[in-house]
mmCIF file of N, CA and C and ligand atoms in Angstrom:
data_model
loop_
_atom_site.group_PDB
_atom_site.id
_atom_site.type_symbol
_atom_site.label_atom_id
_atom_site.label_comp_id
_atom_site.label_asym_id
_atom_site.label_seq_id
_atom_site.Cartn_x
_atom_site.Cartn_y
_atom_site.Cartn_z
ATOM 1 N N MET A 1 -17.365 -6.594 -0.965
ATOM 2 C CA MET A 1 -16.714 -6.262 0.318
ATOM 3 C C MET A 1 -15.933 -4.950 0.178
ATOM 4 N N ASP A 2 -16.013 -4.128 1.196
ATOM 5 C CA ASP A 2 -15.267 -2.872 1.279
ATOM 6 C C ASP A 2 -13.764 -3.154 1.147
ATOM 7 N N LEU A 3 -13.041 -2.245 0.467
ATOM 8 C CA LEU A 3 -11.609 -2.498 0.216
ATOM 9 C C LEU A 3 -10.817 -2.633 1.525
ATOM 10 N N THR A 4 -11.199 -1.873 2.542
ATOM 11 C CA THR A 4 -10.506 -1.968 3.842
ATOM 12 C C THR A 4 -10.723 -3.345 4.478
ATOM 13 N N GLU A 5 -11.878 -3.939 4.227
ATOM 14 C CA GLU A 5 -12.122 -5.293 4.759
ATOM 15 C C GLU A 5 -11.213 -6.315 4.086
ATOM 16 N N HIS A 6 -10.980 -6.139 2.786
ATOM 17 C CA HIS A 6 -10.032 -7.021 2.092
ATOM 18 C C HIS A 6 -8.648 -6.880 2.721
ATOM 19 N N ALA A 7 -8.259 -5.630 3.006
ATOM 20 C CA ALA A 7 -6.943 -5.383 3.597
ATOM 21 C C ALA A 7 -6.858 -6.008 4.990
ATOM 22 N N ALA A 8 -7.951 -5.884 5.749
ATOM 23 C CA ALA A 8 -7.969 -6.445 7.113
ATOM 24 C C ALA A 8 -7.857 -7.960 7.074
ATOM 25 N N GLN A 9 -8.506 -8.559 6.084
ATOM 26 C CA GLN A 9 -8.484 -10.019 5.995
ATOM 27 C C GLN A 9 -7.077 -10.538 5.666
ATOM 28 N N VAL A 10 -6.427 -9.925 4.679
ATOM 29 C CA VAL A 10 -5.093 -10.411 4.293
ATOM 30 C C VAL A 10 -4.065 -10.085 5.378
ATOM 31 N N ARG A 11 -4.325 -9.049 6.162
ATOM 32 C CA ARG A 11 -3.407 -8.703 7.260
ATOM 33 C C ARG A 11 -3.202 -9.896 8.196
ATOM 34 N N ASN A 12 -4.222 -10.741 8.319
ATOM 35 C CA ASN A 12 -4.094 -11.921 9.197
ATOM 36 C C ASN A 12 -2.976 -12.853 8.739
ATOM 37 N N ASN A 13 -2.611 -12.779 7.467
ATOM 38 C CA ASN A 13 -1.558 -13.656 6.936
ATOM 39 C C ASN A 13 -0.179 -13.008 6.972
ATOM 40 N N ALA A 14 -0.096 -11.776 7.462
ATOM 41 C CA ALA A 14 1.205 -11.087 7.479
ATOM 42 C C ALA A 14 2.230 -11.917 8.254
ATOM 43 N N TYR A 15 3.456 -11.884 7.758
ATOM 44 C CA TYR A 15 4.561 -12.590 8.423
ATOM 45 C C TYR A 15 5.455 -11.513 9.021
ATOM 46 N N ALA A 16 5.259 -11.240 10.308
ATOM 47 C CA ALA A 16 5.961 -10.126 10.952
ATOM 48 C C ALA A 16 6.503 -10.526 12.323
ATOM 49 N N PRO A 17 7.327 -11.593 12.361
ATOM 50 C CA PRO A 17 7.818 -12.062 13.667
ATOM 51 C C PRO A 17 8.850 -11.136 14.296
ATOM 52 N N TYR A 18 9.419 -10.218 13.519
ATOM 53 C CA TYR A 18 10.488 -9.356 14.052
ATOM 54 C C TYR A 18 9.927 -8.036 14.568
ATOM 55 N N SER A 19 9.003 -7.436 13.833
ATOM 56 C CA SER A 19 8.405 -6.176 14.296
ATOM 57 C C SER A 19 7.118 -6.424 15.079
ATOM 58 N N ASN A 20 6.508 -7.600 14.870
ATOM 59 C CA ASN A 20 5.168 -7.860 15.427
ATOM 60 C C ASN A 20 4.168 -6.796 14.984
ATOM 61 N N PHE A 21 4.402 -6.210 13.824
ATOM 62 C CA PHE A 21 3.510 -5.185 13.297
ATOM 63 C C PHE A 21 2.965 -5.677 11.960
ATOM 64 N N LYS A 22 1.752 -6.216 12.023
ATOM 65 C CA LYS A 22 1.159 -6.794 10.810
ATOM 66 C C LYS A 22 0.429 -5.721 10.013
ATOM 67 N N VAL A 23 0.659 -5.734 8.706
ATOM 68 C CA VAL A 23 0.024 -4.755 7.813
ATOM 69 C C VAL A 23 -0.670 -5.495 6.671
ATOM 70 N N GLY A 24 -1.835 -5.013 6.292
ATOM 71 C CA GLY A 24 -2.543 -5.556 5.133
ATOM 72 C C GLY A 24 -2.825 -4.425 4.152
ATOM 73 N N ALA A 25 -2.755 -4.737 2.866
ATOM 74 C CA ALA A 25 -3.055 -3.734 1.838
ATOM 75 C C ALA A 25 -3.945 -4.357 0.772
ATOM 76 N N ALA A 26 -4.836 -3.555 0.227
ATOM 77 C CA ALA A 26 -5.695 -4.013 -0.869
ATOM 78 C C ALA A 26 -5.752 -2.920 -1.924
ATOM 79 N N ILE A 27 -5.693 -3.358 -3.166
ATOM 80 C CA ILE A 27 -5.762 -2.441 -4.308
ATOM 81 C C ILE A 27 -6.943 -2.836 -5.172
ATOM 82 N N ARG A 28 -7.752 -1.837 -5.546
ATOM 83 C CA ARG A 28 -8.740 -2.082 -6.601
ATOM 84 C C ARG A 28 -8.132 -1.519 -7.879
ATOM 85 N N SER A 29 -8.029 -2.344 -8.890
ATOM 86 C CA SER A 29 -7.408 -1.913 -10.145
ATOM 87 C C SER A 29 -8.457 -1.308 -11.059
ATOM 88 N N ALA A 30 -8.011 -0.814 -12.207
ATOM 89 C CA ALA A 30 -8.918 -0.163 -13.158
ATOM 90 C C ALA A 30 -10.031 -1.099 -13.617
ATOM 91 N N SER A 31 -9.754 -2.389 -13.698
ATOM 92 C CA SER A 31 -10.770 -3.357 -14.150
ATOM 93 C C SER A 31 -11.798 -3.657 -13.070
ATOM 94 N N GLY A 32 -11.501 -3.235 -11.824
ATOM 95 C CA GLY A 32 -12.410 -3.526 -10.711
ATOM 96 C C GLY A 32 -11.950 -4.709 -9.874
ATOM 97 N N ALA A 33 -10.911 -5.391 -10.328
ATOM 98 C CA ALA A 33 -10.400 -6.542 -9.566
ATOM 99 C C ALA A 33 -9.694 -6.058 -8.304
ATOM 100 N N VAL A 34 -9.670 -6.911 -7.292
ATOM 101 C CA VAL A 34 -9.018 -6.574 -6.026
ATOM 102 C C VAL A 34 -7.779 -7.455 -5.847
ATOM 103 N N PHE A 35 -6.681 -6.807 -5.494
ATOM 104 C CA PHE A 35 -5.418 -7.520 -5.231
ATOM 105 C C PHE A 35 -4.967 -7.174 -3.826
ATOM 106 N N VAL A 36 -4.488 -8.179 -3.109
ATOM 107 C CA VAL A 36 -4.116 -7.957 -1.712
ATOM 108 C C VAL A 36 -2.665 -8.336 -1.465
ATOM 109 N N GLY A 37 -2.116 -7.760 -0.396
ATOM 110 C CA GLY A 37 -0.743 -8.083 -0.008
ATOM 111 C C GLY A 37 -0.567 -7.831 1.480
ATOM 112 N N CYS A 38 0.413 -8.512 2.067
ATOM 113 C CA CYS A 38 0.726 -8.308 3.484
ATOM 114 C C CYS A 38 2.240 -8.161 3.606
ATOM 115 N N ASN A 39 2.695 -7.619 4.740
ATOM 116 C CA ASN A 39 4.145 -7.525 4.895
ATOM 117 C C ASN A 39 4.743 -8.909 5.168
ATOM 118 N N VAL A 40 5.919 -9.122 4.600
ATOM 119 C CA VAL A 40 6.630 -10.403 4.712
ATOM 120 C C VAL A 40 8.047 -10.081 5.161
ATOM 121 N N GLU A 41 8.314 -10.276 6.448
ATOM 122 C CA GLU A 41 9.627 -9.917 6.989
ATOM 123 C C GLU A 41 10.628 -11.041 6.788
ATOM 124 N N ASN A 42 11.891 -10.703 7.067
ATOM 125 C CA ASN A 42 12.974 -11.671 6.908
ATOM 126 C C ASN A 42 13.971 -11.463 8.033
ATOM 127 N N VAL A 43 14.634 -12.547 8.431
ATOM 128 C CA VAL A 43 15.636 -12.441 9.494
ATOM 129 C C VAL A 43 16.757 -11.490 9.083
ATOM 130 N N ALA A 44 17.021 -11.378 7.787
ATOM 131 C CA ALA A 44 17.918 -10.330 7.279
ATOM 132 C C ALA A 44 17.002 -9.129 7.042
ATOM 133 N N TYR A 45 16.849 -8.282 8.041
ATOM 134 C CA TYR A 45 15.764 -7.300 8.102
ATOM 135 C C TYR A 45 15.496 -6.502 6.824
ATOM 136 N N PRO A 46 16.548 -6.010 6.131
ATOM 137 C CA PRO A 46 16.234 -5.188 4.934
ATOM 138 C C PRO A 46 15.553 -5.972 3.815
ATOM 139 N N GLU A 47 15.564 -7.285 3.902
ATOM 140 C CA GLU A 47 14.925 -8.100 2.854
ATOM 141 C C GLU A 47 13.412 -8.187 3.009
ATOM 142 N N GLY A 48 12.884 -7.666 4.103
ATOM 143 C CA GLY A 48 11.438 -7.703 4.298
ATOM 144 C C GLY A 48 10.728 -6.836 3.270
ATOM 145 N N THR A 49 9.476 -7.180 3.003
ATOM 146 C CA THR A 49 8.703 -6.394 2.034
ATOM 147 C C THR A 49 7.410 -5.895 2.669
ATOM 148 N N CYS A 50 6.950 -4.746 2.206
ATOM 149 C CA CYS A 50 5.745 -4.112 2.744
ATOM 150 C C CYS A 50 4.479 -4.688 2.117
ATOM 151 N N ALA A 51 3.383 -4.513 2.820
ATOM 152 C CA ALA A 51 2.081 -4.980 2.346
ATOM 153 C C ALA A 51 1.717 -4.361 0.990
ATOM 154 N N GLU A 52 1.980 -3.070 0.854
ATOM 155 C CA GLU A 52 1.631 -2.381 -0.393
ATOM 156 C C GLU A 52 2.405 -2.963 -1.565
ATOM 157 N N ALA A 53 3.684 -3.271 -1.330
ATOM 158 C CA ALA A 53 4.522 -3.838 -2.400
ATOM 159 C C ALA A 53 3.963 -5.187 -2.843
ATOM 160 N N GLY A 54 3.476 -5.978 -1.874
ATOM 161 C CA GLY A 54 2.905 -7.285 -2.212
ATOM 162 C C GLY A 54 1.648 -7.147 -3.054
ATOM 163 N N ALA A 55 0.802 -6.189 -2.692
ATOM 164 C CA ALA A 55 -0.451 -5.993 -3.447
ATOM 165 C C ALA A 55 -0.147 -5.494 -4.858
ATOM 166 N N ILE A 56 0.826 -4.590 -4.966
ATOM 167 C CA ILE A 56 1.206 -4.085 -6.295
ATOM 168 C C ILE A 56 1.767 -5.219 -7.142
ATOM 169 N N ALA A 57 2.614 -6.045 -6.553
ATOM 170 C CA ALA A 57 3.200 -7.166 -7.309
ATOM 171 C C ALA A 57 2.107 -8.123 -7.797
ATOM 172 N N ALA A 58 1.113 -8.372 -6.965
ATOM 173 C CA ALA A 58 0.022 -9.273 -7.367
ATOM 174 C C ALA A 58 -0.758 -8.674 -8.537
ATOM 175 N N MET A 59 -0.993 -7.343 -8.483
ATOM 176 C CA MET A 59 -1.727 -6.679 -9.567
ATOM 177 C C MET A 59 -0.953 -6.767 -10.885
ATOM 178 N N VAL A 60 0.342 -6.468 -10.814
ATOM 179 C CA VAL A 60 1.149 -6.477 -12.043
ATOM 180 C C VAL A 60 1.282 -7.898 -12.578
ATOM 181 N N ALA A 61 1.425 -8.859 -11.684
ATOM 182 C CA ALA A 61 1.540 -10.264 -12.121
ATOM 183 C C ALA A 61 0.267 -10.723 -12.832
ATOM 184 N N ALA A 62 -0.866 -10.107 -12.479
ATOM 185 C CA ALA A 62 -2.141 -10.465 -13.118
ATOM 186 C C ALA A 62 -2.348 -9.709 -14.427
ATOM 187 N N GLY A 63 -1.389 -8.855 -14.773
ATOM 188 C CA GLY A 63 -1.471 -8.169 -16.063
ATOM 189 C C GLY A 63 -2.079 -6.786 -16.007
ATOM 190 N N GLU A 64 -2.205 -6.226 -14.800
ATOM 191 C CA GLU A 64 -2.802 -4.892 -14.668
ATOM 192 C C GLU A 64 -1.776 -3.893 -14.145
ATOM 193 N N THR A 65 -1.899 -2.642 -14.589
ATOM 194 C CA THR A 65 -0.923 -1.627 -14.193
ATOM 195 C C THR A 65 -1.569 -0.299 -13.782
ATOM 196 N N GLU A 66 -2.877 -0.309 -13.539
ATOM 197 C CA GLU A 66 -3.573 0.944 -13.181
ATOM 198 C C GLU A 66 -4.318 0.772 -11.857
ATOM 199 N N ILE A 67 -3.853 1.511 -10.845
ATOM 200 C CA ILE A 67 -4.511 1.472 -9.531
ATOM 201 C C ILE A 67 -5.683 2.450 -9.524
ATOM 202 N N ALA A 68 -6.848 1.986 -9.036
ATOM 203 C CA ALA A 68 -8.017 2.866 -8.929
ATOM 204 C C ALA A 68 -8.266 3.302 -7.484
ATOM 205 N N GLU A 69 -7.876 2.456 -6.520
ATOM 206 C CA GLU A 69 -8.151 2.737 -5.101
ATOM 207 C C GLU A 69 -7.265 1.840 -4.245
ATOM 208 N N VAL A 70 -6.899 2.341 -3.063
ATOM 209 C CA VAL A 70 -6.002 1.580 -2.172
ATOM 210 C C VAL A 70 -6.538 1.636 -0.744
ATOM 211 N N ALA A 71 -6.333 0.552 0.012
ATOM 212 C CA ALA A 71 -6.602 0.561 1.457
ATOM 213 C C ALA A 71 -5.441 -0.124 2.168
ATOM 214 N N VAL A 72 -5.033 0.455 3.283
ATOM 215 C CA VAL A 72 -3.943 -0.113 4.089
ATOM 216 C C VAL A 72 -4.414 -0.138 5.535
ATOM 217 N N ILE A 73 -4.126 -1.226 6.251
ATOM 218 C CA ILE A 73 -4.590 -1.317 7.644
ATOM 219 C C ILE A 73 -3.527 -1.951 8.534
ATOM 220 N N ALA A 74 -3.461 -1.442 9.774
ATOM 221 C CA ALA A 74 -2.561 -2.022 10.771
ATOM 222 C C ALA A 74 -3.139 -1.737 12.156
ATOM 223 N N ASP A 75 -2.605 -2.417 13.153
ATOM 224 C CA ASP A 75 -3.011 -2.191 14.541
ATOM 225 C C ASP A 75 -2.135 -1.071 15.087
ATOM 226 N N SER A 76 -2.470 0.131 14.655
ATOM 227 C CA SER A 76 -1.660 1.309 14.893
ATOM 228 C C SER A 76 -2.482 2.301 15.721
ATOM 229 N N PRO A 77 -1.846 3.187 16.500
ATOM 230 C CA PRO A 77 -2.627 4.155 17.283
ATOM 231 C C PRO A 77 -3.372 5.171 16.413
ATOM 232 N N THR A 78 -2.815 5.441 15.226
ATOM 233 C CA THR A 78 -3.460 6.348 14.269
ATOM 234 C C THR A 78 -3.400 5.671 12.902
ATOM 235 N N PRO A 79 -4.242 6.099 11.947
ATOM 236 C CA PRO A 79 -4.248 5.443 10.624
ATOM 237 C C PRO A 79 -2.843 5.333 10.043
ATOM 238 N N VAL A 80 -2.460 4.122 9.693
ATOM 239 C CA VAL A 80 -1.067 3.828 9.350
ATOM 240 C C VAL A 80 -0.671 4.447 8.003
ATOM 241 N N PRO A 81 0.371 5.283 7.992
ATOM 242 C CA PRO A 81 0.797 5.886 6.729
ATOM 243 C C PRO A 81 1.766 4.971 5.978
ATOM 244 N N PRO A 82 1.635 4.884 4.661
ATOM 245 C CA PRO A 82 2.596 4.082 3.891
ATOM 246 C C PRO A 82 4.008 4.651 4.044
ATOM 247 N N CYS A 83 5.004 3.783 4.027
ATOM 248 C CA CYS A 83 6.395 4.247 4.128
ATOM 249 C C CYS A 83 6.766 5.000 2.839
ATOM 250 N N GLY A 84 7.879 5.703 2.876
ATOM 251 C CA GLY A 84 8.287 6.514 1.730
ATOM 252 C C GLY A 84 8.421 5.714 0.449
ATOM 253 N N GLY A 85 9.055 4.541 0.560
ATOM 254 C CA GLY A 85 9.244 3.709 -0.631
ATOM 255 C C GLY A 85 7.911 3.274 -1.227
ATOM 256 N N CYS A 86 6.960 2.956 -0.362
ATOM 257 C CA CYS A 86 5.649 2.524 -0.871
ATOM 258 C C CYS A 86 4.888 3.675 -1.509
ATOM 259 N N ARG A 87 5.104 4.890 -1.030
ATOM 260 C CA ARG A 87 4.458 6.041 -1.664
ATOM 261 C C ARG A 87 4.929 6.171 -3.116
ATOM 262 N N GLN A 88 6.224 5.972 -3.320
ATOM 263 C CA GLN A 88 6.756 6.041 -4.683
ATOM 264 C C GLN A 88 6.213 4.878 -5.517
ATOM 265 N N LYS A 89 6.098 3.708 -4.913
ATOM 266 C CA LYS A 89 5.566 2.541 -5.645
ATOM 267 C C LYS A 89 4.112 2.771 -6.030
ATOM 268 N N LEU A 90 3.323 3.357 -5.126
ATOM 269 C CA LEU A 90 1.919 3.634 -5.444
ATOM 270 C C LEU A 90 1.828 4.664 -6.563
ATOM 271 N N ALA A 91 2.710 5.679 -6.526
ATOM 272 C CA ALA A 91 2.687 6.738 -7.541
ATOM 273 C C ALA A 91 3.043 6.190 -8.927
ATOM 274 N N GLU A 92 3.761 5.082 -8.971
ATOM 275 C CA GLU A 92 4.123 4.485 -10.261
ATOM 276 C C GLU A 92 2.882 3.999 -11.018
ATOM 277 N N PHE A 93 1.890 3.519 -10.260
ATOM 278 C CA PHE A 93 0.727 2.874 -10.890
ATOM 279 C C PHE A 93 -0.602 3.586 -10.641
ATOM 280 N N GLY A 94 -0.571 4.661 -9.835
ATOM 281 C CA GLY A 94 -1.819 5.363 -9.539
ATOM 282 C C GLY A 94 -1.690 6.848 -9.837
ATOM 283 N N ARG A 95 -2.702 7.438 -10.436
ATOM 284 C CA ARG A 95 -2.698 8.883 -10.674
ATOM 285 C C ARG A 95 -2.740 9.610 -9.334
ATOM 286 N N GLY A 96 -2.421 10.910 -9.384
ATOM 287 C CA GLY A 96 -2.374 11.702 -8.155
ATOM 288 C C GLY A 96 -3.688 11.745 -7.398
ATOM 289 N N ASP A 97 -4.815 11.621 -8.120
ATOM 290 C CA ASP A 97 -6.116 11.733 -7.436
ATOM 291 C C ASP A 97 -6.660 10.395 -6.928
ATOM 292 N N VAL A 98 -5.849 9.345 -7.014
ATOM 293 C CA VAL A 98 -6.276 8.040 -6.492
ATOM 294 C C VAL A 98 -6.349 8.104 -4.959
ATOM 295 N N LYS A 99 -7.438 7.584 -4.409
ATOM 296 C CA LYS A 99 -7.648 7.656 -2.959
ATOM 297 C C LYS A 99 -7.020 6.453 -2.238
ATOM 298 N N VAL A 100 -6.325 6.781 -1.150
ATOM 299 C CA VAL A 100 -5.685 5.760 -0.314
ATOM 300 C C VAL A 100 -6.313 5.863 1.069
ATOM 301 N N THR A 101 -7.022 4.838 1.486
ATOM 302 C CA THR A 101 -7.624 4.840 2.820
ATOM 303 C C THR A 101 -6.668 4.173 3.798
ATOM 304 N N LEU A 102 -6.293 4.942 4.819
ATOM 305 C CA LEU A 102 -5.396 4.457 5.865
ATOM 306 C C LEU A 102 -6.288 4.098 7.042
ATOM 307 N N ALA A 103 -6.099 2.908 7.592
ATOM 308 C CA ALA A 103 -7.026 2.428 8.616
ATOM 309 C C ALA A 103 -6.309 1.816 9.811
ATOM 310 N N THR A 104 -7.029 1.809 10.937
ATOM 311 C CA THR A 104 -6.551 1.066 12.108
ATOM 312 C C THR A 104 -7.530 -0.076 12.360
ATOM 313 N N THR A 105 -7.048 -1.104 13.044
ATOM 314 C CA THR A 105 -7.912 -2.256 13.306
ATOM 315 C C THR A 105 -9.044 -1.889 14.265
ATOM 316 N N ASP A 106 -8.915 -0.746 14.985
ATOM 317 C CA ASP A 106 -10.016 -0.354 15.880
ATOM 318 C C ASP A 106 -10.996 0.609 15.220
ATOM 319 N N GLY A 107 -10.891 0.746 13.892
ATOM 320 C CA GLY A 107 -11.952 1.448 13.164
ATOM 321 C C GLY A 107 -11.678 2.871 12.710
ATOM 322 N N GLN A 108 -10.487 3.415 12.989
ATOM 323 C CA GLN A 108 -10.197 4.759 12.473
ATOM 324 C C GLN A 108 -9.921 4.686 10.977
ATOM 325 N N ARG A 109 -10.306 5.737 10.276
ATOM 326 C CA ARG A 109 -10.096 5.801 8.825
ATOM 327 C C ARG A 109 -9.631 7.194 8.452
ATOM 328 N N LEU A 110 -8.659 7.265 7.564
ATOM 329 C CA LEU A 110 -8.215 8.547 7.010
ATOM 330 C C LEU A 110 -7.987 8.323 5.523
ATOM 331 N N THR A 111 -8.665 9.112 4.689
ATOM 332 C CA THR A 111 -8.492 8.946 3.246
ATOM 333 C C THR A 111 -7.671 10.106 2.698
ATOM 334 N N MET A 112 -6.618 9.750 1.973
ATOM 335 C CA MET A 112 -5.726 10.748 1.365
ATOM 336 C C MET A 112 -5.549 10.408 -0.104
ATOM 337 N N GLU A 113 -5.113 11.389 -0.888
ATOM 338 C CA GLU A 113 -4.827 11.104 -2.296
ATOM 339 C C GLU A 113 -3.325 10.878 -2.457
ATOM 340 N N ILE A 114 -2.958 10.121 -3.483
ATOM 341 C CA ILE A 114 -1.541 9.815 -3.718
ATOM 342 C C ILE A 114 -0.729 11.112 -3.842
ATOM 343 N N SER A 115 -1.304 12.141 -4.472
ATOM 344 C CA SER A 115 -0.565 13.404 -4.648
ATOM 345 C C SER A 115 -0.234 14.056 -3.308
ATOM 346 N N ALA A 116 -1.083 13.829 -2.292
ATOM 347 C CA ALA A 116 -0.824 14.394 -0.968
ATOM 348 C C ALA A 116 0.185 13.536 -0.199
ATOM 349 N N LEU A 117 0.184 12.236 -0.500
ATOM 350 C CA LEU A 117 1.135 11.342 0.171
ATOM 351 C C LEU A 117 2.550 11.554 -0.357
ATOM 352 N N LEU A 118 2.647 11.962 -1.627
ATOM 353 C CA LEU A 118 3.978 12.130 -2.232
ATOM 354 C C LEU A 118 4.035 13.419 -3.041
ATOM 355 N N PRO A 119 4.015 14.563 -2.336
ATOM 356 C CA PRO A 119 4.089 15.831 -3.081
ATOM 357 C C PRO A 119 5.446 15.967 -3.754
ATOM 358 N N GLY A 120 5.450 16.550 -4.944
ATOM 359 C CA GLY A 120 6.718 16.748 -5.656
ATOM 360 C C GLY A 120 7.322 15.449 -6.146
ATOM 361 N N ALA A 121 6.464 14.468 -6.423
ATOM 362 C CA ALA A 121 6.950 13.138 -6.807
ATOM 363 C C ALA A 121 7.884 13.178 -8.019
ATOM 364 N N PHE A 122 8.911 12.372 -7.956
ATOM 365 C CA PHE A 122 9.779 12.160 -9.111
ATOM 366 C C PHE A 122 8.999 11.342 -10.132
ATOM 367 N N GLY A 123 8.996 11.802 -11.373
ATOM 368 C CA GLY A 123 8.267 11.083 -12.417
ATOM 369 C C GLY A 123 9.076 11.021 -13.692
ATOM 370 N N ALA A 124 8.556 10.299 -14.674
ATOM 371 C CA ALA A 124 9.274 10.114 -15.942
ATOM 372 C C ALA A 124 9.588 11.450 -16.607
ATOM 373 N N GLU A 125 8.703 12.461 -16.377
ATOM 374 C CA GLU A 125 8.912 13.766 -17.014
ATOM 375 C C GLU A 125 10.203 14.429 -16.546
ATOM 376 N N HIS A 126 10.694 14.039 -15.387
ATOM 377 C CA HIS A 126 11.928 14.644 -14.875
ATOM 378 C C HIS A 126 13.175 14.104 -15.572
ATOM 379 N N MET A 127 12.987 13.114 -16.418
ATOM 380 C CA MET A 127 14.131 12.574 -17.160
ATOM 381 C C MET A 127 14.164 13.086 -18.590
ATOM 382 N N GLU A 128 13.214 14.002 -18.892
ATOM 383 C CA GLU A 128 13.124 14.512 -20.271
ATOM 384 C C GLU A 128 13.505 15.979 -20.328
ATOM 385 N N LYS A 129 14.518 16.300 -21.101
ATOM 386 C CA LYS A 129 14.875 17.689 -21.340
ATOM 387 C C LYS A 129 14.730 17.948 -22.833
ATOM 388 N N ASP A 130 13.841 18.902 -23.198
ATOM 389 C CA ASP A 130 13.421 19.227 -24.573
ATOM 390 C C ASP A 130 12.451 18.202 -25.118
HETATM 391 N N1 THU B 1 5.045 -1.837 6.789
HETATM 392 C C1 THU B 1 4.211 -2.085 5.735
HETATM 393 O O1 THU B 1 4.015 -3.243 5.334
HETATM 394 N N2 THU B 1 3.619 -1.032 5.132
HETATM 395 C C2 THU B 1 3.717 0.256 5.547
HETATM 396 O O2 THU B 1 3.170 1.137 4.911
HETATM 397 C C3 THU B 1 4.469 0.574 6.775
HETATM 398 C C4 THU B 1 5.362 -0.504 7.261
HETATM 399 C C5 THU B 1 5.674 -2.976 7.460
HETATM 400 C C6 THU B 1 7.141 -3.167 7.166
HETATM 401 C C7 THU B 1 7.580 -3.974 8.378
HETATM 402 O O3 THU B 1 7.333 -5.335 8.134
HETATM 403 C C8 THU B 1 6.656 -3.506 9.485
HETATM 404 O O4 THU B 1 5.566 -2.844 8.849
HETATM 405 C C9 THU B 1 7.307 -2.553 10.477
HETATM 406 O O5 THU B 1 7.923 -1.506 9.832
#
């Protein structure tokens, strides 16, 4: 199954009673396995978590730390962009050339690389002097 289809399927399980904006995310890891996540909101709004964060957590819990490909989908007027925090989370586990497909439920697709989503990313090298 196409990675965007995995994202669309898990989006049905999103818990988004406050925003009514359901998001699904799917990650293909280096091993080829697929991990999915959806947004999970909370009545204490800042406690909600994004779909991408859920998919990353599932991948790491399974013992993998290398993202090969990502898909994110929502019922959005244009392909849904990951929030700033999720861009940093994706950059933690995916190289700059990893492709992220942003999708809408009505069939629009936009593919971007992590390096374009987070130019000038903060990385471990910025903590090293000499
Ligand atoms: N959301 C995601 O899950 N991923 C994104 O990339 C954008 C935003 C969620 C968070 C919140 O539950 C809802 O969408 C509205 O912001």
